[in-house]
Coordinates of C-alpha atoms in Angstrom, one line a residue:
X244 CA 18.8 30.2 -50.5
X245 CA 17.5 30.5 -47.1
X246 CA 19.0 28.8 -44.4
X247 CA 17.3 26.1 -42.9
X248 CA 15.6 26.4 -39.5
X249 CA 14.9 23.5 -36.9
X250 CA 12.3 23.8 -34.4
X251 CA 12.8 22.6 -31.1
X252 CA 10.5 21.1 -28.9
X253 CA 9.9 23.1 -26.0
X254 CA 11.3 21.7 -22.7
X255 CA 8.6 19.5 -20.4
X256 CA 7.1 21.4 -18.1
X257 CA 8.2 21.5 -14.3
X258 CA 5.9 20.5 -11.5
X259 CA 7.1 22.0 -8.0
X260 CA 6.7 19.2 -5.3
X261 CA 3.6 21.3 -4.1
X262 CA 1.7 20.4 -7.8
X263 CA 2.7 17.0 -7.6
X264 CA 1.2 16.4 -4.0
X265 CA -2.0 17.7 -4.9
X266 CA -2.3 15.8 -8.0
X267 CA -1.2 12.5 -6.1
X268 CA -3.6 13.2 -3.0
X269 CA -6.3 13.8 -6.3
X270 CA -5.5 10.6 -7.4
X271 CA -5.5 9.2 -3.8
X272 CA -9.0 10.3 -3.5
X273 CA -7.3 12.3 -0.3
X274 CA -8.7 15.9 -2.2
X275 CA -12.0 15.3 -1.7
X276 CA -13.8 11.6 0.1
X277 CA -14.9 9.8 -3.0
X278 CA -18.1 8.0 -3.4
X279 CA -17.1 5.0 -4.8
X280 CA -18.0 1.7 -3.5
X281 CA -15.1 -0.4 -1.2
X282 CA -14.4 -2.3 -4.3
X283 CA -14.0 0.5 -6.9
X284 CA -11.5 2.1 -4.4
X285 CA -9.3 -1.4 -3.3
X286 CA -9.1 -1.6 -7.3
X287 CA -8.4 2.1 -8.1
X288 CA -5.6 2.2 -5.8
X289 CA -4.2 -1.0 -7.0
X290 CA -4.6 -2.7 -3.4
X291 CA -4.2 -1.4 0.2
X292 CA -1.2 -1.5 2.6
X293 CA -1.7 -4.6 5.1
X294 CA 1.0 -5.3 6.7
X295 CA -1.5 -5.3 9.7
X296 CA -5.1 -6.1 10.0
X297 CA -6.7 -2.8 10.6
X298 CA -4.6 -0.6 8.3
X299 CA -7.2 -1.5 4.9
X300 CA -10.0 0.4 6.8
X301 CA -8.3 3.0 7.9
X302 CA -7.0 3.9 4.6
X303 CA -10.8 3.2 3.0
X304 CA -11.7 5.5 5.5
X305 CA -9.8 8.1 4.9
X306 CA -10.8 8.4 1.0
X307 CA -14.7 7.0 0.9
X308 CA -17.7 9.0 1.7
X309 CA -19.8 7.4 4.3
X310 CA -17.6 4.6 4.7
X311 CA -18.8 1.4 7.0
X312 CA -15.8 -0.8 7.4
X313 CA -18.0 -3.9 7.6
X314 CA -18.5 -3.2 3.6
X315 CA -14.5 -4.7 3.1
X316 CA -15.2 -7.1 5.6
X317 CA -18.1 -8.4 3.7
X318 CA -15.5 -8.1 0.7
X319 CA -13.4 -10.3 2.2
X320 CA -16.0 -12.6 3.7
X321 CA -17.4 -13.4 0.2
X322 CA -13.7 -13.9 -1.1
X323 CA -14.2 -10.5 -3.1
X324 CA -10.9 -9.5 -1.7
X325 CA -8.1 -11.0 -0.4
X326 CA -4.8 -10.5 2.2
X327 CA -1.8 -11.8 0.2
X328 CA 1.7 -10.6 -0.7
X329 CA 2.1 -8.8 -3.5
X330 CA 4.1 -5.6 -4.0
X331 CA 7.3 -4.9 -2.8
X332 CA 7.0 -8.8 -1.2
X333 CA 4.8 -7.4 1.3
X334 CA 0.9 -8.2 2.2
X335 CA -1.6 -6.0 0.4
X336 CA -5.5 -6.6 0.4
X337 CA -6.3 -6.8 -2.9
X338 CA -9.3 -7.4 -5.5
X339 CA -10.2 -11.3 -6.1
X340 CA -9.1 -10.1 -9.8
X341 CA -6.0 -8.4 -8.9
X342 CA -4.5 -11.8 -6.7
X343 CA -4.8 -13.7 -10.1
X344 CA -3.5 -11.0 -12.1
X345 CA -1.0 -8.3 -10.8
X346 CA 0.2 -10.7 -7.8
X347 CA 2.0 -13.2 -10.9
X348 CA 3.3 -10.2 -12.4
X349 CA 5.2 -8.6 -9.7
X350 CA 6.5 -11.9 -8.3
X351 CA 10.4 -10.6 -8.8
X352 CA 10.6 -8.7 -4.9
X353 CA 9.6 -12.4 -3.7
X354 CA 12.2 -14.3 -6.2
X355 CA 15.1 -11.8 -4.7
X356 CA 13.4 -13.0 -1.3
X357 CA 14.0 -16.2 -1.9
X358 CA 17.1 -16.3 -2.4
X359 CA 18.1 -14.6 0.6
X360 CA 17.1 -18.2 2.4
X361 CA 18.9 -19.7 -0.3
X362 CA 21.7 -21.1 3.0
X363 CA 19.0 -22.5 5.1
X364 CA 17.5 -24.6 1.7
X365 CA 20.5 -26.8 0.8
X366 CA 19.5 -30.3 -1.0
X367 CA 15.9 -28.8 -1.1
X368 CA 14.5 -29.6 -4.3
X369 CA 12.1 -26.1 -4.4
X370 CA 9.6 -27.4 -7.4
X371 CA 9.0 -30.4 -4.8
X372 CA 8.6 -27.6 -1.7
X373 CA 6.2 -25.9 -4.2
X374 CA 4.7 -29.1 -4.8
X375 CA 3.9 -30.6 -1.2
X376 CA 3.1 -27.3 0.0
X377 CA 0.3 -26.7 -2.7
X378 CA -1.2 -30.5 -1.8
X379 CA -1.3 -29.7 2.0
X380 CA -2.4 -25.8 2.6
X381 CA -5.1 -27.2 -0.5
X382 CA -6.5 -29.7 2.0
X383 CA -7.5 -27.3 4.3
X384 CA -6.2 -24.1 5.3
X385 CA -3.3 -24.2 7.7
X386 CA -1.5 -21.9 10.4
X387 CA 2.6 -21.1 9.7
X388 CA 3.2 -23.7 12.1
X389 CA 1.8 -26.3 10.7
X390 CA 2.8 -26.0 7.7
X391 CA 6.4 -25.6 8.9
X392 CA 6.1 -28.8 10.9
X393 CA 5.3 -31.0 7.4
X394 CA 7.8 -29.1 5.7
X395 CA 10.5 -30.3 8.0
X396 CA 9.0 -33.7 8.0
X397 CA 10.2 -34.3 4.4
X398 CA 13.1 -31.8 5.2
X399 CA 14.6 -32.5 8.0
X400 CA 17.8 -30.8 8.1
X401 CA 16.5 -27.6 6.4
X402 CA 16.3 -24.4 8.3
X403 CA 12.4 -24.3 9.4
X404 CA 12.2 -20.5 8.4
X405 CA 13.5 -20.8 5.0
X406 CA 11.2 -23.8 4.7
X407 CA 8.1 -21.8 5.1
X408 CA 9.6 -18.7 3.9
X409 CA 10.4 -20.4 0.4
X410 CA 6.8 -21.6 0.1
X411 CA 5.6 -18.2 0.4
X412 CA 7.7 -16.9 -1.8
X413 CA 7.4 -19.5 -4.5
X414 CA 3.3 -19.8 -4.0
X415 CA 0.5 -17.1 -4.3
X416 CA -0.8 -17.9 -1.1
X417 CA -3.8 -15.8 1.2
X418 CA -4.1 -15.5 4.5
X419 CA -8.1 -16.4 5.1
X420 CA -10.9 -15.4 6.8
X421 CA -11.6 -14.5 9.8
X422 CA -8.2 -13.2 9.8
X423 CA -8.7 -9.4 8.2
X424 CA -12.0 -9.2 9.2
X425 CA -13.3 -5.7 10.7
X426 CA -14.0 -6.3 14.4
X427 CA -12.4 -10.0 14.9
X428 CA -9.4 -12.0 14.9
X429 CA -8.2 -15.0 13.6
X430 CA -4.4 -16.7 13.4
X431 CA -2.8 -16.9 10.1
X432 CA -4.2 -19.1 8.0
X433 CA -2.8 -19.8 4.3
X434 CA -3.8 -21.6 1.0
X435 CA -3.1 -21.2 -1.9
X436 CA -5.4 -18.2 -4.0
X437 CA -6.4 -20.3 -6.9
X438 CA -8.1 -22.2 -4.2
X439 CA -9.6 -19.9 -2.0
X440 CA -11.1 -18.3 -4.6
X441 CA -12.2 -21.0 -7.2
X442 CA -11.2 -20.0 -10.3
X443 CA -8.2 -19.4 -12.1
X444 CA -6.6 -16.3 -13.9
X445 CA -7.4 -16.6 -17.6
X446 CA -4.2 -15.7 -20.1
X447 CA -6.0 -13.6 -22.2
X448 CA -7.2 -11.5 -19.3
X449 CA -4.2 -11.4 -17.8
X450 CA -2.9 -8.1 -16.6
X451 CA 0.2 -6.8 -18.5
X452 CA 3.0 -4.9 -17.2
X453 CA 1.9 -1.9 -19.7
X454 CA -1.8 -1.7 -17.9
X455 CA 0.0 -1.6 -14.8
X456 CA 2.3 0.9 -15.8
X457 CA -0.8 2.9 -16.6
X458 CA -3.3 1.9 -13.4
X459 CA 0.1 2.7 -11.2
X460 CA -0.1 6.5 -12.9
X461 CA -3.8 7.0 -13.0
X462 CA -3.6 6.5 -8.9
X463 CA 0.4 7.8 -8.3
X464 CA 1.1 9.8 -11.2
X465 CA 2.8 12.0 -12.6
X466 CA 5.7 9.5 -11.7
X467 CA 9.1 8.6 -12.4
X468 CA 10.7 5.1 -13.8
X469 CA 12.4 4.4 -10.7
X470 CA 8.8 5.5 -8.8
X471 CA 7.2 2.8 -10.3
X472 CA 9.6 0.5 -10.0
X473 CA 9.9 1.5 -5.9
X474 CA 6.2 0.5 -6.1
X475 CA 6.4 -2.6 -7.8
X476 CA 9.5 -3.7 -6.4
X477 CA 10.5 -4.2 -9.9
X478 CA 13.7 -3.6 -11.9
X479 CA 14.4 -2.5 -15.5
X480 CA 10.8 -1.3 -16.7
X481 CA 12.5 1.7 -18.3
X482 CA 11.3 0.1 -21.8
X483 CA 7.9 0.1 -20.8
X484 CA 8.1 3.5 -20.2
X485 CA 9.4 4.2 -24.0
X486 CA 7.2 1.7 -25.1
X487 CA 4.0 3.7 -23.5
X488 CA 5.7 7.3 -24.1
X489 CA 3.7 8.4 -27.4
X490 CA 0.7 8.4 -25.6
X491 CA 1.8 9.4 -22.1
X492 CA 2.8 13.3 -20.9
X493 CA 6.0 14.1 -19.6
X494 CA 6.9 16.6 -16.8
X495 CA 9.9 17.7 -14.2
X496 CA 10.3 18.0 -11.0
X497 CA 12.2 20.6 -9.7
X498 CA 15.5 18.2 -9.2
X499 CA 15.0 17.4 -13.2
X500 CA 13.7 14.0 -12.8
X501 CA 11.3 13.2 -16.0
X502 CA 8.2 12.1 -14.9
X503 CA 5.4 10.3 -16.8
X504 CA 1.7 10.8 -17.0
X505 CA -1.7 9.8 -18.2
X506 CA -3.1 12.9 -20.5
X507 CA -6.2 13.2 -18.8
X508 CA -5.2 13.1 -15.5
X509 CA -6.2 15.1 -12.6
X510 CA -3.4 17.9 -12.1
X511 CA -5.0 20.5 -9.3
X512 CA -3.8 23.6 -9.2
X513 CA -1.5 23.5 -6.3
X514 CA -3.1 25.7 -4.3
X515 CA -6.2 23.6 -3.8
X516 CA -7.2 23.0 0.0
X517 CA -6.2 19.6 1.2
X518 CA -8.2 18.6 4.5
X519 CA -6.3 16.6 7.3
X520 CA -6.4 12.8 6.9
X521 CA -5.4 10.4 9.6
X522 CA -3.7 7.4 7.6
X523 CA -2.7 4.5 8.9
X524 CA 0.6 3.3 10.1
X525 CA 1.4 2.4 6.8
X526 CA -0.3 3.5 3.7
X527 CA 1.2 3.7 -0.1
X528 CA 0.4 7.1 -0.5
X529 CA 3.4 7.6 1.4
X530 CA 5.7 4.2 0.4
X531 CA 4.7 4.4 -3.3
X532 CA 7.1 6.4 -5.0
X533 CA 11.3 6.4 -4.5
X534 CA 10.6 10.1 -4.2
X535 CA 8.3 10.5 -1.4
X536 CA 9.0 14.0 -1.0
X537 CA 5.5 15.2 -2.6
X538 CA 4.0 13.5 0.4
X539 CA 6.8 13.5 3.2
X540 CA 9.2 16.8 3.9
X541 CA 12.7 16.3 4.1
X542 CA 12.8 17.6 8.2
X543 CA 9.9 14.3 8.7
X544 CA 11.6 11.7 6.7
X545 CA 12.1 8.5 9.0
X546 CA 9.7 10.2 11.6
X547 CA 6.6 8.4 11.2
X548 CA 7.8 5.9 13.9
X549 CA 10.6 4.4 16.1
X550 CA 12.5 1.7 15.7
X551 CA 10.3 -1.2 15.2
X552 CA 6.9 1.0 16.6
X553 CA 5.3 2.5 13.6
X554 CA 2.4 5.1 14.3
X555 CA -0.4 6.8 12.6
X556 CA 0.7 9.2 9.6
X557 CA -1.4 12.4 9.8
X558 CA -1.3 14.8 6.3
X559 CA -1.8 18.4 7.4
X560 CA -2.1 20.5 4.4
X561 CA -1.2 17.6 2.6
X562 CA 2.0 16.5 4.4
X563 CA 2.5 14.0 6.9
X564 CA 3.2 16.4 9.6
X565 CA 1.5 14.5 12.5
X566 CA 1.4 11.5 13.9
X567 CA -1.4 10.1 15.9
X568 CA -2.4 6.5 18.0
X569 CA -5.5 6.1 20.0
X570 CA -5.5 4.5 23.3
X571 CA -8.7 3.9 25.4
X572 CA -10.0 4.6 28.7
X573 CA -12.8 2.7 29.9
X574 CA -15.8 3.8 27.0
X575 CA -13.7 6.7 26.0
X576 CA -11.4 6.8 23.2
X577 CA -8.2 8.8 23.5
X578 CA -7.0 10.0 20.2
X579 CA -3.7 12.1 20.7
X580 CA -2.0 13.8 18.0
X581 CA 1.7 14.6 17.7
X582 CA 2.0 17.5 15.3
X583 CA 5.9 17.7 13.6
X584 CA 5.5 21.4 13.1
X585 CA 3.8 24.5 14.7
X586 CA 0.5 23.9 13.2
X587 CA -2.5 27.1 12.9
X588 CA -5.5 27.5 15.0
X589 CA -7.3 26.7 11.7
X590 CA -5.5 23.1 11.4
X591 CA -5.9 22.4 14.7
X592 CA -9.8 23.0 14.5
X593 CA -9.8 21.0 11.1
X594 CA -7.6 18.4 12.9
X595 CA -10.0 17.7 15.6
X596 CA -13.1 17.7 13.8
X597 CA -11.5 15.2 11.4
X598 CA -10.3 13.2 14.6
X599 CA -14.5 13.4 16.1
X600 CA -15.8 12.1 13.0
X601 CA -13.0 9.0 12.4
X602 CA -13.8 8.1 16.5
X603 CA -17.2 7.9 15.7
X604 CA -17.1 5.7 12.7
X605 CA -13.6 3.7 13.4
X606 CA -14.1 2.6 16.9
X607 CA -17.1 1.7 19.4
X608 CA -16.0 4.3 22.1
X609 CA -19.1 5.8 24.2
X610 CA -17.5 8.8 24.3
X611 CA -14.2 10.4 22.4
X612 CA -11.6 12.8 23.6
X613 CA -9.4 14.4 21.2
X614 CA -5.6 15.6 22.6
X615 CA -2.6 17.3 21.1
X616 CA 0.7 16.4 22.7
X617 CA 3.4 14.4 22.7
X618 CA 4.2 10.5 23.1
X619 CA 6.8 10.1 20.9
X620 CA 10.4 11.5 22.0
X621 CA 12.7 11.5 18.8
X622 CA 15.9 12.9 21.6
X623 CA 16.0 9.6 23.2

């Protein structure tokens, strides 16, 4: 009788850190601008970095073919999109459907939050903080210190930060218009999302943590478990991985990691051209994996800033290796960039034609002036 032979599956296939940056900037729509509408892209990328006000456009601009920033304005003026926190507990400007949706399912980063202040809230009933807080930013929008000021009116001896703190954590809340708004300004402002926006989310629409597993690949993929879960801020989704495995593709990088993937996925060869990109100071291309090597080198890690001052993030050939700020002169705008490695003739020609066009689109100089050089000392 013969002897019985088992087949073995063949091992997943390894992606060096150069494949998976070119099928994340793909993905990023980094490749190649895209010509998708504002609100096709803020939903593709599963919201935009906006820690600050400007950031949003910046990013937009970066990705969109003839990109006008006054289009997410006009998002955001018709309540289209919103500013709110979101992932990893931080402010993101998201889709109108994406605050009633994906902002309820990664609440978890702003639980842990929570009960960081949990010291400064003793004897504070927090359903009752939910509750007042709801009845008051609902009667108009109001500014942080407002609503700290009633909060300590019904608690007194409560620490006034962990007062308004709490009700952010424990309430979807946006910061509304004019604040976000391309070209004007506005104090912070909150209510709560259901009401700036009119509607509520409804359960069977709801987004599950599967089709977020699955929109965080199509525009970060291939990725890891613990990639996702950097994202998200989000612990133990490994089961949602297995769960979603039969019809996913799996991978390695080239430290073993398994990584997950949509089958019909972009994967670029990784020798396609990437063009510079001036990103903003903070952009999830680079905060959106654990790993952020595909879009970071080791030598640059932790270099994108100082101490609490956070610059622009440049990608040369794909890789943040510049940074970049604009000062202004009068008419002129002053854009300077800080390259992080001897860059080529070539780059630095790509590099300042890139820089002419975003001056001319991104601010109202009269005239532009593009400079390499050096304004950051990382010695000191």
């Amino acid at each position: 009788m013969a002897a019985k032979t088992h087949r073995t599956a063949a091992p997943p296939a390894v992606l060096s850190t150069r494949a998976l940056n070119r099928a994340t900037l793909d993905r990023q729509l980094l490749l190649r601008r895209s010509p998708m509408s504002a609100k096709d892209a803020v939903t593709h990328l599963v919201g935009l970095q906006a820690q600050n006000t400007k950031p949003p456009y910046f990013q937009l601009y970066a990705r969109l073919a003839d990109f006008d920033p006054e289009e997410l304005s006009a998002l955001m003026e018709s309540r289209e999109a919103v500013r709110t926190v979101s992932l990893r507990s931080t402010l993101h400007t998201h889709t109108a459907d994406d605050a009633l949706t994906l902002v309820p399912l990664v609440r978890a980063p702003r639980d842990r939050e929570l009960r960081s202040f949990r010291r400064g809230l003793e004897g504070v009933d927090l359903d009752r903080l939910a509750a007042v807080t709801e009845e008051f930013v609902e009667e108009r929008p109001r500014p942080l210190g407002e609503l700290r000021e009633e909060l300590l009116t019904h608690w007194p001896d409560a620490d006034p930060l962990a007062l308004s703190s709490a009700a952010r954590c424990l309430l979807p809340l946006v910061q509304v218009t004019p604040r976000g708004l391309w070209g004007r300004s506005g104090q912070v402002a909150l209510t709560t999302v259901e009401h700036w926006l009119g509607r509520s989310a409804e359960p069977a629409s709801a987004l599950t943590l599967d089709a977020t597993v699955r929109r965080y690949l199509g525009a970060f993929g291939p990725a890891s478990v613990m990639d996702f879960q950097s994202w998200a801020g989000l612990t133990r989704t490994k089961e949602v991985f297995e769960r979603l495995r039969p019809g996913l593709l799996t991978f390695r990088d080239e430290r073993g990691v398994e990584l997950f993937d949509l089958p019909d996925a972009p994967r670029p060869d990784p020798d396609t051209p990437a063009p510079p990109r001036f990103l903003p100071e903070f952009d999830n291309v680079l905060l959106g994996h654990a790993d952020r090597t595909r879009a970071i080198p080791e030598a640059n890690k932790g270099r994108n800033g100082k101490g609490k001052q956070t610059y622009g993030s440049m990608l040369v050939d794909g890789f943040l290796d510049a940074l970049w700020r604009v000062d202004r002169e009068g008419g002129t705008a002053i854009l300077t960039v800080q390259a992080l490695r001897k860059t080529t003739r070539a780059e630095r020609t790509e590099i300042t034609e890139e820089a002419a066009r975003m001056l001319t689109v991104m601010t109202d100089a009269t005239d532009h002036d593009v400079r390499f050089g050096t304004f950051l000392d990382f010695d000191d």
